[in-house]
Coordinates of C-alpha atoms in Angstrom, one line a residue:
X1 CA 39.9 6.7 114.2
X2 CA 42.6 5.4 116.5
X3 CA 45.4 7.7 117.5
X4 CA 48.5 6.4 119.2
X5 CA 51.4 8.4 120.6
X6 CA 54.5 6.4 121.1
X7 CA 58.1 6.3 121.9
X8 CA 60.0 3.8 119.8
X9 CA 62.0 2.7 122.8
X10 CA 58.8 1.5 124.4
X11 CA 56.8 -1.2 122.7
X12 CA 53.7 -0.6 124.9
X13 CA 51.2 1.6 123.0
X14 CA 48.6 3.8 124.7
X15 CA 45.5 4.3 122.5
X16 CA 42.4 6.3 122.6
X17 CA 39.3 6.2 120.3
X18 CA 38.5 9.7 119.0
X19 CA 35.3 10.8 117.5
X20 CA 35.4 13.0 114.3
X21 CA 35.1 16.7 114.9
X22 CA 34.1 17.5 111.4
X23 CA 31.5 16.4 109.0
X24 CA 33.0 17.7 105.8
X25 CA 32.5 14.5 104.0
X26 CA 29.0 13.6 105.2
X27 CA 27.5 14.4 101.9
X28 CA 29.9 12.3 99.9
X29 CA 29.1 8.7 99.3
X30 CA 31.2 6.2 101.4
X31 CA 31.5 3.9 98.5
X32 CA 33.1 5.5 95.4
X33 CA 33.5 3.1 92.6
X34 CA 37.0 2.4 91.3
X35 CA 36.0 4.0 88.0
X36 CA 35.1 7.3 89.7
X37 CA 38.3 7.4 91.6
X38 CA 40.2 7.4 88.4
X39 CA 39.8 11.0 87.2
X40 CA 38.3 11.3 83.7
X41 CA 40.3 13.3 81.2
X42 CA 39.2 16.9 80.8
X43 CA 38.5 18.1 77.3
X44 CA 41.7 20.2 77.2
X45 CA 43.8 17.3 78.4
X46 CA 42.3 15.1 75.7
X47 CA 43.1 17.7 73.0
X48 CA 46.7 18.1 74.3
X49 CA 47.2 14.3 74.2
X50 CA 46.0 14.1 70.6
X51 CA 48.1 17.1 69.6
X52 CA 51.1 15.8 71.4
X53 CA 50.9 12.5 69.7
X54 CA 50.6 14.3 66.4
X55 CA 53.8 16.2 66.9
X56 CA 55.8 12.9 66.5
X57 CA 54.8 12.0 62.9
X58 CA 54.9 15.7 62.1
X59 CA 58.4 16.1 63.5
X60 CA 59.6 13.0 61.7
X61 CA 58.3 14.1 58.3
X62 CA 59.3 17.8 58.8
X63 CA 62.9 16.8 59.6
X64 CA 63.2 14.6 56.5
X65 CA 61.8 17.4 54.4
X66 CA 64.2 20.0 55.9
X67 CA 67.2 17.7 55.1
X68 CA 66.3 18.1 51.4
X69 CA 66.2 21.9 51.5
X70 CA 69.2 24.1 50.5
X71 CA 71.5 25.1 53.3
X72 CA 69.8 27.8 55.4
X73 CA 72.2 28.1 58.4
X74 CA 75.9 28.4 58.7
X75 CA 76.8 24.8 58.8
X76 CA 74.6 22.1 57.2
X77 CA 75.7 18.5 57.9
X78 CA 73.7 17.5 54.8
X79 CA 76.3 19.1 52.6
X80 CA 78.2 15.8 52.3
X81 CA 76.4 12.8 50.9
X82 CA 77.7 10.2 53.4
X83 CA 76.9 12.5 56.4
X84 CA 73.4 13.2 55.0
X85 CA 72.8 9.4 54.6
X86 CA 74.0 8.8 58.1
X87 CA 71.8 11.5 59.4
X88 CA 68.7 10.0 57.8
X89 CA 69.5 6.6 59.3
X90 CA 70.1 8.1 62.7
X91 CA 66.8 10.0 62.4
X92 CA 64.9 6.8 61.6
X93 CA 66.5 5.0 64.6
X94 CA 65.5 7.8 67.0
X95 CA 61.8 7.7 66.2
X96 CA 61.7 3.9 66.0
X97 CA 63.3 3.9 69.5
X98 CA 60.6 6.2 70.8
X99 CA 57.9 4.1 69.3
X100 CA 59.3 0.9 70.8
X101 CA 59.5 2.6 74.2
X102 CA 55.9 3.8 74.1
X103 CA 54.8 0.3 73.1
X104 CA 56.7 -1.3 76.0
X105 CA 55.2 1.2 78.5
X106 CA 51.7 0.7 77.2
X107 CA 52.0 -3.1 77.4
X108 CA 53.4 -2.9 81.0
X109 CA 50.3 -1.1 82.1
X110 CA 48.2 -4.2 81.0
X111 CA 50.4 -6.6 83.0
X112 CA 49.8 -6.2 86.7
X113 CA 52.9 -8.2 87.8
X114 CA 55.1 -6.3 85.4
X115 CA 53.6 -3.0 86.4
X116 CA 54.3 -3.7 90.1
X117 CA 57.9 -4.7 89.3
X118 CA 58.5 -1.5 87.4
X119 CA 57.1 0.7 90.2
X120 CA 59.3 -0.8 92.9
X121 CA 62.6 0.9 94.1
X122 CA 65.7 -0.4 92.3
X123 CA 68.4 -2.1 94.4
X124 CA 72.1 -2.1 93.9
X125 CA 73.1 -5.4 92.1
X126 CA 75.9 -6.0 94.6
X127 CA 73.9 -5.0 97.7
X128 CA 70.2 -5.8 97.7
X129 CA 69.8 -4.1 101.1
X130 CA 70.4 -0.7 99.5
X131 CA 67.3 0.6 97.7
X132 CA 67.8 3.5 95.3
X133 CA 65.5 6.5 94.8
X134 CA 64.7 5.5 91.2
X135 CA 62.3 2.7 90.4
X136 CA 63.0 -0.4 88.3
X137 CA 61.2 1.2 85.5
X138 CA 63.3 4.3 85.6
X139 CA 66.5 2.1 85.7
X140 CA 65.4 0.2 82.7
X141 CA 64.6 3.5 80.9
X142 CA 68.1 4.9 81.6
X143 CA 69.6 1.6 80.4
X144 CA 67.5 1.8 77.2
X145 CA 68.6 5.4 76.8
X146 CA 72.2 4.4 77.0
X147 CA 71.6 1.9 74.2
X148 CA 70.5 4.7 72.0
X149 CA 73.6 6.8 72.8
X150 CA 75.7 3.7 72.3
X151 CA 74.2 3.2 68.8
X152 CA 75.0 6.8 67.9
X153 CA 78.6 6.3 69.2
X154 CA 79.2 3.2 67.2
X155 CA 77.4 4.4 64.1
X156 CA 79.2 7.7 63.7
X157 CA 82.7 6.5 64.8
X158 CA 83.8 5.0 61.4
X159 CA 82.2 7.8 59.5
X160 CA 84.0 10.6 61.3
X161 CA 87.2 8.5 61.5
X162 CA 87.3 8.3 57.7
X163 CA 86.8 12.1 57.5
X164 CA 89.7 12.8 59.8
X165 CA 92.3 11.9 57.2
X166 CA 91.9 15.4 55.6
X167 CA 93.1 17.1 58.8
X168 CA 96.7 17.6 60.0
X169 CA 97.9 14.7 62.2
X170 CA 98.3 16.9 65.3
X171 CA 94.6 17.9 65.0
X172 CA 93.2 14.5 64.0
X173 CA 92.3 12.9 67.4
X174 CA 91.0 16.1 69.1
X175 CA 88.9 17.1 66.1
X176 CA 87.5 13.6 65.7
X177 CA 86.5 13.6 69.4
X178 CA 84.8 17.0 69.0
X179 CA 82.8 15.7 66.0
X180 CA 81.8 12.5 67.8
X181 CA 80.8 14.1 71.1
X182 CA 78.7 16.6 69.1
X183 CA 76.8 13.6 67.7
X184 CA 76.3 12.2 71.2
X185 CA 74.2 15.4 72.0
X186 CA 71.7 14.8 69.2
X187 CA 69.4 12.3 70.9
X188 CA 69.5 13.9 74.4
X189 CA 68.7 17.3 73.0
X190 CA 65.5 15.7 71.5
X191 CA 64.5 14.0 74.8
X192 CA 65.3 16.6 77.4
X193 CA 62.3 18.9 76.7
X194 CA 59.9 15.9 76.7
X195 CA 60.4 15.4 80.4
X196 CA 59.7 19.0 81.3
X197 CA 56.1 19.0 80.2
X198 CA 53.4 18.0 82.7
X199 CA 50.4 17.7 80.4
X200 CA 51.4 15.2 77.8
X201 CA 50.3 11.8 76.5
X202 CA 53.1 10.3 78.6
X203 CA 50.9 11.0 81.7
X204 CA 47.4 10.7 80.2
X205 CA 47.8 7.7 77.8
X206 CA 50.9 5.8 79.0
X207 CA 50.5 6.5 82.7
X208 CA 54.0 7.7 83.3
X209 CA 54.4 9.8 86.4
X210 CA 55.5 13.4 86.0
X211 CA 57.9 12.8 88.8
X212 CA 59.7 10.1 86.7
X213 CA 59.8 12.2 83.5
X214 CA 61.1 15.2 85.5
X215 CA 63.9 13.1 87.0
X216 CA 64.8 11.9 83.5
X217 CA 64.8 15.5 82.3
X218 CA 67.2 16.4 85.1
X219 CA 69.7 13.6 84.3
X220 CA 69.5 14.1 80.6
X221 CA 70.2 17.8 81.2
X222 CA 73.3 16.9 83.2
X223 CA 74.5 14.7 80.3
X224 CA 74.0 17.6 77.9
X225 CA 76.0 19.9 80.1
X226 CA 79.0 17.6 80.5
X227 CA 79.0 16.4 76.9
X228 CA 78.8 20.0 75.7
X229 CA 81.9 20.9 77.6
X230 CA 83.7 17.7 76.3
X231 CA 82.7 18.7 72.8
X232 CA 83.9 22.3 73.3
X233 CA 87.1 21.2 75.1
X234 CA 88.1 18.8 72.3
X235 CA 87.6 21.4 69.7
X236 CA 89.5 24.0 71.6
X237 CA 92.4 21.6 71.8
X238 CA 92.2 20.9 68.1
X239 CA 92.5 24.6 67.1
X240 CA 95.2 25.2 69.8
X241 CA 97.5 22.8 67.9
X242 CA 96.5 24.1 64.5
X243 CA 99.5 26.1 63.1
X244 CA 97.5 27.5 60.1
X245 CA 95.3 29.9 62.1
X246 CA 95.3 31.4 65.6
X247 CA 92.9 30.4 68.3
X248 CA 91.4 34.0 68.6
X249 CA 90.7 34.0 64.9
X250 CA 88.8 30.7 65.0
X251 CA 86.9 31.4 68.2
X252 CA 85.6 34.8 67.2
X253 CA 85.9 34.6 63.5
X254 CA 88.4 37.5 63.3
X255 CA 90.2 37.9 60.0
X256 CA 94.0 37.7 59.9
X257 CA 96.4 39.1 57.4
X258 CA 97.5 35.7 56.1
X259 CA 93.9 34.6 55.5
X260 CA 92.8 38.0 54.1
X261 CA 95.7 37.7 51.6
X262 CA 94.3 34.4 50.4
X263 CA 91.0 36.1 49.5
X264 CA 88.9 34.4 52.2
X265 CA 85.7 36.2 53.3
X266 CA 85.2 35.6 57.0
X267 CA 81.7 37.1 57.0
X268 CA 80.3 34.6 54.4
X269 CA 77.4 32.7 55.8
X270 CA 76.7 29.0 55.1
X271 CA 80.3 27.7 54.9
X272 CA 81.1 27.3 58.6
X273 CA 82.7 30.6 59.3
X274 CA 80.3 31.3 62.2
X275 CA 80.3 27.7 63.5
X276 CA 82.5 28.3 66.5
X277 CA 81.2 31.7 67.7
X278 CA 77.6 30.4 67.6
X279 CA 78.5 27.3 69.6
X280 CA 80.3 29.5 72.2
X281 CA 77.2 31.7 72.5
X282 CA 75.1 28.6 73.1
X283 CA 77.4 27.5 75.9
X284 CA 77.2 31.0 77.5
X285 CA 73.4 30.6 77.8
X286 CA 73.6 27.0 79.0
X287 CA 76.0 27.7 81.9
X288 CA 73.5 29.6 84.2
X289 CA 70.8 27.1 83.4
X290 CA 73.0 24.3 84.7
X291 CA 74.2 25.9 87.9
X292 CA 70.9 27.3 89.0
X293 CA 69.2 23.9 88.4
X294 CA 71.5 22.3 91.1
X295 CA 69.5 21.2 94.1
X296 CA 71.1 23.7 96.5
X297 CA 70.1 26.7 94.4
X298 CA 66.8 25.4 93.2
X299 CA 65.5 24.6 96.7
X300 CA 66.6 27.9 98.2
X301 CA 66.0 30.4 95.4
X302 CA 63.3 29.0 93.2
X303 CA 62.6 32.2 91.3
X304 CA 66.3 32.3 90.3
X305 CA 66.1 28.8 89.0
X306 CA 62.8 29.3 87.3
X307 CA 63.6 32.4 85.3
X308 CA 67.2 31.4 84.3
X309 CA 65.8 28.1 83.0
X310 CA 64.2 30.0 80.2
X311 CA 67.7 30.8 78.9
X312 CA 67.6 27.3 77.5
X313 CA 65.7 28.6 74.5
X314 CA 68.5 30.9 73.4
X315 CA 70.8 28.0 73.9
X316 CA 68.7 25.8 71.7
X317 CA 68.6 28.5 69.0
X318 CA 72.3 28.9 68.9
X319 CA 72.8 25.1 69.0
X320 CA 70.5 24.8 66.0
X321 CA 72.5 27.6 64.2
X322 CA 75.7 25.9 65.2
X323 CA 74.6 22.6 63.5
X324 CA 71.3 21.6 62.0
X325 CA 71.1 18.1 63.5
X326 CA 69.8 19.1 67.0
X327 CA 66.6 20.7 65.7
X328 CA 65.5 17.6 63.9
X329 CA 65.1 15.7 67.2
X330 CA 63.7 18.6 69.2
X331 CA 60.5 19.2 67.1
X332 CA 58.1 16.9 69.1
X333 CA 59.5 18.1 72.5
X334 CA 59.1 21.8 71.6
X335 CA 55.6 21.2 70.3
X336 CA 54.5 19.4 73.4
X337 CA 56.1 22.0 75.6
X338 CA 54.2 24.8 74.0
X339 CA 50.9 22.8 74.3
X340 CA 51.7 22.4 78.0
X341 CA 52.4 26.1 78.4
X342 CA 49.0 26.9 76.8
X343 CA 47.3 24.6 79.4
X344 CA 49.2 26.3 82.2
X345 CA 48.1 29.7 80.8
X346 CA 44.5 28.4 80.6
X347 CA 44.7 27.3 84.3
X348 CA 46.2 30.7 85.2
X349 CA 43.2 32.4 83.6
X350 CA 40.7 30.2 85.5
X351 CA 41.2 31.1 89.2
X352 CA 39.3 29.6 92.1
X353 CA 38.4 30.8 95.6
X354 CA 40.0 30.1 98.9
X355 CA 37.1 28.9 101.1
X356 CA 39.0 29.0 104.5
X357 CA 42.4 29.1 106.1
X358 CA 43.1 27.9 109.6
X359 CA 46.3 28.1 111.6
X360 CA 47.4 25.7 114.3
X361 CA 49.7 27.5 116.8
X362 CA 51.6 24.5 118.1
X363 CA 52.4 22.7 114.9
X364 CA 52.7 25.9 112.8
X365 CA 50.7 24.3 110.0
X366 CA 48.2 26.2 107.9
X367 CA 45.2 24.3 106.4
X368 CA 43.9 26.0 103.3
X369 CA 40.5 24.9 101.8
X370 CA 40.2 25.5 98.1
X371 CA 36.7 25.8 96.6
X372 CA 37.1 24.3 93.1
X373 CA 33.4 24.8 92.1
X374 CA 33.2 21.3 90.7
X375 CA 34.2 17.8 91.8
X376 CA 37.9 16.9 91.5
X377 CA 38.6 13.2 91.2
X378 CA 42.0 12.0 92.1
X379 CA 43.8 9.0 93.7
X380 CA 45.3 9.1 97.1
X381 CA 48.9 10.3 97.0
X382 CA 48.4 12.5 93.9
X383 CA 49.1 16.2 94.1
X384 CA 48.2 19.5 92.4
X385 CA 50.3 22.5 91.4
X386 CA 49.1 25.6 93.2
X387 CA 49.7 29.3 92.2
X388 CA 48.6 32.4 94.0
X389 CA 48.8 34.9 91.2
X390 CA 48.3 37.9 93.5
X391 CA 51.6 37.0 95.2
X392 CA 53.7 35.4 92.4
X393 CA 52.3 34.9 88.9
X394 CA 54.9 32.5 87.8
X395 CA 55.4 30.3 90.9
X396 CA 53.6 26.9 90.9
X397 CA 54.2 24.7 93.9
X398 CA 53.1 21.0 94.4
X399 CA 50.8 20.2 97.2
X400 CA 49.1 16.9 98.1
X401 CA 45.3 16.8 98.6
X402 CA 43.7 15.8 101.9
X403 CA 40.0 15.8 101.1
X404 CA 37.9 13.0 99.7
X405 CA 38.3 12.2 96.0
X406 CA 35.3 13.6 94.2
X407 CA 34.7 16.4 96.6
X408 CA 34.3 20.1 95.6
X409 CA 36.3 21.6 98.5
X410 CA 39.8 20.3 98.8
X411 CA 42.4 21.1 101.5
X412 CA 46.2 21.4 101.3
X413 CA 48.6 21.8 104.2
X414 CA 51.2 24.5 104.4
X415 CA 54.2 24.8 106.7
X416 CA 55.4 28.4 106.8
X417 CA 57.4 28.0 109.9
X418 CA 61.2 28.5 109.7
X419 CA 60.8 30.2 106.3
X420 CA 62.4 33.5 105.2
X421 CA 59.9 36.4 105.2
X422 CA 60.2 36.7 101.4
X423 CA 59.7 32.9 100.9
X424 CA 56.6 31.9 98.9
X425 CA 55.1 29.7 101.6
X426 CA 55.6 32.3 104.2
X427 CA 54.0 35.0 102.0
X428 CA 50.9 32.8 101.3
X429 CA 50.5 31.9 105.0
X430 CA 50.8 35.5 106.1
X431 CA 48.2 36.8 103.6
X432 CA 45.6 34.1 104.3
X433 CA 46.0 34.4 108.1
X434 CA 45.3 38.1 107.9
X435 CA 41.8 37.1 106.9
X436 CA 42.2 38.1 103.3
X437 CA 40.8 34.9 101.9
X438 CA 37.8 36.2 99.9
X439 CA 39.9 38.4 97.6
X440 CA 42.7 35.8 97.2
X441 CA 42.7 34.0 93.9
X442 CA 44.2 30.5 93.5
X443 CA 45.0 28.6 90.3
X444 CA 45.6 24.9 90.1
X445 CA 46.9 22.3 87.7
X446 CA 46.4 18.6 88.1
X447 CA 46.2 16.3 89.7
X448 CA 49.5 14.7 88.8
X449 CA 51.4 11.6 90.0
X450 CA 50.8 8.0 89.3
X451 CA 50.4 6.0 92.5
X452 CA 52.6 2.9 92.5
X453 CA 49.7 0.7 93.9
X454 CA 46.0 0.6 93.8
X455 CA 44.4 1.2 97.2
X456 CA 41.6 -1.1 96.5
X457 CA 44.0 -4.0 96.0
X458 CA 45.8 -3.7 99.3
X459 CA 44.8 -5.5 102.5
X460 CA 46.7 -3.1 104.7
X461 CA 48.4 0.2 103.9
X462 CA 51.3 1.5 105.9
X463 CA 52.3 5.2 105.6
X464 CA 55.6 6.5 106.8
X465 CA 55.4 10.3 106.7
X466 CA 57.2 13.3 108.3
X467 CA 55.9 16.9 108.7
X468 CA 53.4 17.9 106.1
X469 CA 53.9 14.6 104.4
X470 CA 50.9 13.8 106.5
X471 CA 48.7 15.3 103.8
X472 CA 49.1 12.7 101.0
X473 CA 48.8 9.9 103.6
X474 CA 45.4 11.3 104.7
X475 CA 44.4 11.4 101.0
X476 CA 45.2 7.7 100.7
X477 CA 43.3 7.0 103.9
X478 CA 40.2 8.8 102.6
X479 CA 40.3 7.0 99.3
X480 CA 40.7 3.7 101.1
X481 CA 37.6 4.4 103.3
X482 CA 35.3 5.9 100.7
X483 CA 36.2 3.4 98.0
X484 CA 36.3 0.2 99.9
X485 CA 35.3 1.0 103.5
X486 CA 37.4 -1.8 105.0
X487 CA 41.0 -1.3 104.0
X488 CA 43.2 -0.8 107.1
X489 CA 45.5 2.2 107.0
X490 CA 48.2 2.8 109.5
X491 CA 49.9 6.3 109.4
X492 CA 53.2 6.7 111.2
X493 CA 53.7 10.4 111.5
X494 CA 57.0 11.9 112.6
X495 CA 57.0 15.5 113.9
X496 CA 59.8 17.7 115.2
X497 CA 57.8 20.4 116.9
X498 CA 59.1 20.4 120.5
X499 CA 55.9 22.1 121.8
X500 CA 53.4 19.7 120.3
X501 CA 51.2 18.1 123.0
X502 CA 49.4 14.9 122.6
X503 CA 46.0 16.5 122.9
X504 CA 46.8 19.1 120.2
X505 CA 48.0 16.3 117.9
X506 CA 44.8 14.3 118.5
X507 CA 42.6 17.3 117.7
X508 CA 44.6 18.1 114.6
X509 CA 44.3 14.5 113.3
X510 CA 40.6 14.4 114.0
X511 CA 40.0 17.5 112.1
X512 CA 42.1 16.5 109.1
X513 CA 41.1 12.9 108.8
X514 CA 37.3 13.4 109.2
X515 CA 35.2 10.2 109.3
X516 CA 37.8 7.6 108.5
X517 CA 37.4 4.9 111.2
X518 CA 39.7 2.6 109.3
X519 CA 42.8 4.8 110.1
X520 CA 45.2 4.3 112.9
X521 CA 47.8 7.0 113.7
X522 CA 51.1 6.4 115.4
X523 CA 52.9 9.7 116.3
X524 CA 56.6 10.1 116.9
X525 CA 58.0 13.3 118.4
X526 CA 61.7 13.6 117.3
X527 CA 62.5 16.9 119.2
X528 CA 64.3 16.7 122.5
X529 CA 61.7 18.7 124.5
X530 CA 58.5 16.9 125.3
X531 CA 55.2 18.3 126.6
X532 CA 53.4 15.6 128.6
X533 CA 49.8 14.9 127.9
X534 CA 47.4 16.7 130.1
X535 CA 44.9 14.9 132.4
X536 CA 42.1 15.0 129.9
X537 CA 44.1 13.1 127.2
X538 CA 44.7 9.4 127.2
X539 CA 47.6 9.7 124.9
X540 CA 51.2 9.7 126.2
X541 CA 53.8 12.0 124.7
X542 CA 57.3 10.6 124.1
X543 CA 60.4 11.2 121.9
X544 CA 61.9 8.8 119.4
X545 CA 62.4 8.0 115.7
X546 CA 60.4 5.5 113.7
X547 CA 61.5 1.9 113.8
X548 CA 60.4 1.1 110.2
X549 CA 61.0 -2.6 110.3
X550 CA 59.2 -3.1 113.6
X551 CA 56.2 -1.0 112.3
X552 CA 55.9 -3.2 109.2
X553 CA 56.2 -6.4 111.1
X554 CA 53.5 -5.2 113.6
X555 CA 51.2 -4.2 110.7
X556 CA 51.1 -7.5 108.9
X557 CA 52.0 -10.2 111.4
X558 CA 48.4 -10.8 112.5
X559 CA 47.3 -11.2 108.9
X560 CA 50.1 -13.4 107.6
X561 CA 49.2 -16.1 110.1
X562 CA 46.1 -16.8 108.1
X563 CA 47.7 -16.6 104.7
X564 CA 49.4 -14.3 102.2
X565 CA 48.6 -10.6 102.2
X566 CA 49.1 -7.5 100.1
X567 CA 50.7 -4.5 101.7
X568 CA 51.0 -1.0 100.3
X569 CA 53.8 1.2 101.7
X570 CA 53.7 5.0 101.2
X571 CA 56.7 7.1 102.1
X572 CA 56.9 10.9 102.2
X573 CA 59.5 13.0 104.0
X574 CA 63.0 14.3 104.0
X575 CA 65.9 12.6 102.2
X576 CA 67.2 10.7 105.2
X577 CA 63.8 9.7 106.4
X578 CA 62.7 8.4 103.0
X579 CA 66.0 6.6 102.5
X580 CA 65.7 4.7 105.8
X581 CA 62.0 3.9 105.2
X582 CA 62.7 2.7 101.6
X583 CA 65.5 0.4 102.6
X584 CA 63.5 -1.1 105.5
X585 CA 60.5 -1.7 103.2
X586 CA 62.6 -3.4 100.5
X587 CA 64.3 -5.6 103.2
X588 CA 60.9 -6.4 104.7
X589 CA 59.5 -7.4 101.3
X590 CA 62.4 -9.8 100.7
X591 CA 62.1 -11.2 104.2
X592 CA 58.4 -11.8 104.1
X593 CA 58.1 -14.3 101.3
X594 CA 54.3 -14.6 101.7
X595 CA 53.6 -10.9 101.5
X596 CA 53.3 -8.9 98.3
X597 CA 54.7 -5.4 99.1
X598 CA 54.2 -2.4 96.8
X599 CA 56.1 0.8 97.6
X600 CA 55.4 4.4 96.6
X601 CA 57.6 7.3 97.5
X602 CA 57.0 11.0 97.3
X603 CA 59.7 13.6 98.0
X604 CA 58.5 16.7 96.0
X605 CA 62.1 17.5 94.8
X606 CA 61.0 19.8 92.0

């Protein structure tokens, strides 16, 4: 293993060969076959995949059957023949759209060139130098999703326009807008829950990353929030200009003397009397779900976000009582969510042991070794969700794996520094470092994540990581060594600890990397204060930030002189760090016409 400590302002690199200080992987074969690196499906995952697939034909048929039943809620859209016929057509289109999407994803997995294109960062059409956080595949999905929304918009426009003639002219446009925007919620309501489930056939059969489905879940949720308010605002305007009944009476279903005199019963169910109060109750439950899911709240008060997110279920119930159409599209997503919840409960009831916990005083990192009792096969860059039920039963946090794929004991890296005393990472670190490892239970789910490139196909792999982003990079390095033995891996590690000496960094990397002689480390210390290397260390300490373009050129120049090469780029760090690394990698890929560059990014923004 080669460790290099550098200042980006100085192109000269001082290097030292370091021998491994651990032999944790000595009993693991150096040559794992590609098949064994791909984790086989567990029995529970296979069952969940089959059951999840079954929910789609079940939901399709159940919805058609329910449309034929007598009205069972306050407002049934099937009461009018043209609306019912339109609902059936819209229902067919939704499931056909889903089937076509699944087929397209399945085919893309069989076409390497297409798969690589879909996994690469998407660029702005008017500025190719700016790489977005979403991939080309995600961009195409959002475009495909908008085509579904556009269909609903165009399909229901003439139907509801013709129905508007029965309303007063002053109410016509606002009431028409309310009806149309309500329809634009149908499909997103059916899709939003699908992205929140980790253990589904999207991951196991179609190979879609949970990171991608979760981002889709988030953006679809934003759409539901704004469209719900548009729908509500348009209806409020329509009743505000209605001279036949007061707004209070319509909003809260309060009888008035003039309507009571006409013999109308406001408590009657099934004729739309409770339509508006039920919709408002749904909006009351949706509001905290939206605000606590914003990044600022979610990243600082995870428990607040987590528990308020369950208010989405009362929202869905009131949305269903408000209008039947939403539930018809939600059946597959709800079914898959409860299957995923069962698997999470199963993981919670199968705890493992903490084999060891070690603290490094200068970096502040805590290495935790988990004894999983049986081999865990994963691919470099994948991660697991970890729960310490003795501390927080409902908190599951993602952590990348450091150890060799197929090993029994796997390590994760915690950074409890600069955390609040009540923060989850701090609590875990404090408990383990008190020596209470034997009695500490740990539950895991995973691994998750679909790496954008196959390690065995790359000639050189360049990792740009910051802080504990070192962990997935080490996982990639170990897979590269134990599966091929000759893939070159260069890890550029940026740290901010001002008290980190070169000797300490060298020891830490030796311990974490183990026997991986194919790995070269380049360390960057971004803090202002620098502790020089002591006399026993041949590594120089310096400050500076990563020059991503220079690092990529240096990694491949010697190889491109003899012909084309394939380069895998892995990025993990903060938002600004990943943005700069991503843009530099995309520009490098376009500049080096003879180099095939594949980019994978990890930010853990759950």
